[in-house]
């Protein structure tokens, strides 16, 4: 049995907080303990073991044969698609994008539906954002809009929005809005509760109050909205926190996100404000960053014409489900794609990533390790700050190496071609 290794300052991608202060003990090739004891981090790291199978049509195969079979599936397609699923390093994401380029495929991330509202609103209006460190040290008023970060982002409060010490804020006021069943944190200085069909109006009342527009008589459900806006205006630095992964009743068409972007913008005049968008883990934001720097677009990109073009409208996963591709490469944790359903059984599929061999119907499946557990590289925090990832458990095939092999094989001209 190998000796115990203790790794310090390990980055966790269990959620978008990207905490980089973990200590992980590894014994005998397994994770034996981690601190601090975040419950979500413990679930995400597990004991560090992952499947390490390779298969073609459900039968065991060598890596070389699987790469050949993957090339054959993807190269013969007329409308291939590449989906960048979670749990890849940004280096692996970049390689998956290069594969899409070689194939003249469409490429999309896993969360373009939930992230699209915020990205598009920011393009229309601009966006007042901040790093989590800035929020920790400067925010003296924090408004939680229909989210209590405790369950999905366990250390967000302790590390950032409600951290015990701040360099530029003596005390911090927490305000909480609940919308239907999306509850804000309990014990806030002001708590407001809106029905789902009141949300957009409440945000409009707050925006008007911040802009100093005369409101006349305000109906009782929205008097709390006025009180909230007035409290925000008394802040020196306001942080508005919402869950970008949970669109919510008003968010289905992006209205919640659009209104919160507008509110944060309007507050930057009478005071200072930033919108903090909570994002899930697995380096989801990294896919948008890599797509942006490689293609100019954060999501829904088509290489079909030989150069990257935006492909507005439905997400790649939606289009895939609706028959919009005749072969797909899923790079990353396919199991984390809620909308994948039976697609791999219907469309010729190559799956490269953690748990690939568990994807039912995958034509070619190559298991790899998880970014930040078995693969070192770069991962992005929810505020788009890049962080170094550690290979905590070594000796597991990595996604970046596997995707690089696939990319290299695709770049070799097929036999009999002139190229
Ligand atoms: S809060 Fe999120 S990133 Fe931080 S340790 Fe917990 S799961 Fe990991």
mmCIF file of N, CA and C and ligand atoms in Angstrom, residues 12-19 22 38 40-41 152-156 159, ligand 1:
data_model
loop_
_atom_site.group_PDB
_atom_site.id
_atom_site.type_symbol
_atom_site.label_atom_id
_atom_site.label_comp_id
_atom_site.label_asym_id
_atom_site.label_seq_id
_atom_site.Cartn_x
_atom_site.Cartn_y
_atom_site.Cartn_z
ATOM 1 N N UNK A 12 -11.547 22.982 -5.558
ATOM 2 C CA UNK A 12 -12.713 22.097 -5.656
ATOM 3 C C UNK A 12 -13.666 22.640 -6.724
ATOM 4 N N UNK A 13 -14.121 21.761 -7.593
ATOM 5 C CA UNK A 13 -15.117 22.165 -8.596
ATOM 6 C C UNK A 13 -16.490 21.566 -8.283
ATOM 7 N N UNK A 14 -16.704 21.243 -7.001
ATOM 8 C CA UNK A 14 -17.998 20.675 -6.610
ATOM 9 C C UNK A 14 -19.146 21.632 -6.846
ATOM 10 N N UNK A 15 -18.890 22.920 -6.753
ATOM 11 C CA UNK A 15 -19.852 23.941 -7.186
ATOM 12 C C UNK A 15 -19.038 25.093 -7.751
ATOM 13 N N UNK A 16 -19.716 26.132 -8.204
ATOM 14 C CA UNK A 16 -19.007 27.220 -8.868
ATOM 15 C C UNK A 16 -18.185 28.101 -7.947
ATOM 16 N N UNK A 17 -18.264 27.872 -6.615
ATOM 17 C CA UNK A 17 -17.450 28.678 -5.692
ATOM 18 C C UNK A 17 -15.960 28.456 -5.939
ATOM 19 N N UNK A 18 -15.610 27.274 -6.439
ATOM 20 C CA UNK A 18 -14.203 27.000 -6.743
ATOM 21 C C UNK A 18 -13.277 27.245 -5.570
ATOM 22 N N UNK A 19 -13.664 26.766 -4.393
ATOM 23 C CA UNK A 19 -12.818 26.994 -3.208
ATOM 24 C C UNK A 19 -11.441 26.377 -3.461
ATOM 25 N N UNK A 22 -8.655 23.696 -0.071
ATOM 26 C CA UNK A 22 -8.908 22.375 0.492
ATOM 27 C C UNK A 22 -7.616 21.615 0.759
ATOM 28 N N UNK A 38 -16.840 20.306 3.689
ATOM 29 C CA UNK A 38 -18.007 20.758 2.927
ATOM 30 C C UNK A 38 -18.760 19.513 2.414
ATOM 31 N N UNK A 40 -20.897 19.055 0.046
ATOM 32 C CA UNK A 40 -20.959 18.921 -1.412
ATOM 33 C C UNK A 40 -19.586 18.513 -1.967
ATOM 34 N N UNK A 41 -18.527 19.057 -1.380
ATOM 35 C CA UNK A 41 -17.172 18.678 -1.810
ATOM 36 C C UNK A 41 -16.940 17.207 -1.525
ATOM 37 N N UNK A 152 -26.784 24.463 -2.365
ATOM 38 C CA UNK A 152 -26.090 24.216 -3.644
ATOM 39 C C UNK A 152 -24.698 24.843 -3.706
ATOM 40 N N UNK A 153 -24.454 25.834 -2.815
ATOM 41 C CA UNK A 153 -23.158 26.539 -2.816
ATOM 42 C C UNK A 153 -22.736 26.680 -1.353
ATOM 43 N N UNK A 154 -22.396 25.565 -0.702
ATOM 44 C CA UNK A 154 -22.343 25.522 0.766
ATOM 45 C C UNK A 154 -21.448 26.565 1.423
ATOM 46 N N UNK A 155 -20.334 26.957 0.788
ATOM 47 C CA UNK A 155 -19.414 27.870 1.480
ATOM 48 C C UNK A 155 -19.479 29.288 0.913
ATOM 49 N N UNK A 156 -20.458 29.563 0.067
ATOM 50 C CA UNK A 156 -20.550 30.903 -0.535
ATOM 51 C C UNK A 156 -20.723 31.972 0.550
ATOM 52 N N UNK A 159 -17.434 32.147 2.909
ATOM 53 C CA UNK A 159 -16.212 32.617 2.244
ATOM 54 C C UNK A 159 -16.363 33.985 1.600
HETATM 55 S S1 LIG B 1 -18.551 25.342 -1.526
HETATM 56 FE FE1 LIG B 1 -18.462 24.328 -3.525
HETATM 57 S S2 LIG B 1 -16.365 24.695 -4.290
HETATM 58 FE FE2 LIG B 1 -16.396 25.160 -2.072
HETATM 59 S S3 LIG B 1 -15.690 23.270 -1.105
HETATM 60 FE FE3 LIG B 1 -17.957 23.204 -1.146
HETATM 61 S S4 LIG B 1 -18.497 22.160 -3.076
HETATM 62 FE FE4 LIG B 1 -16.341 22.726 -3.182
#
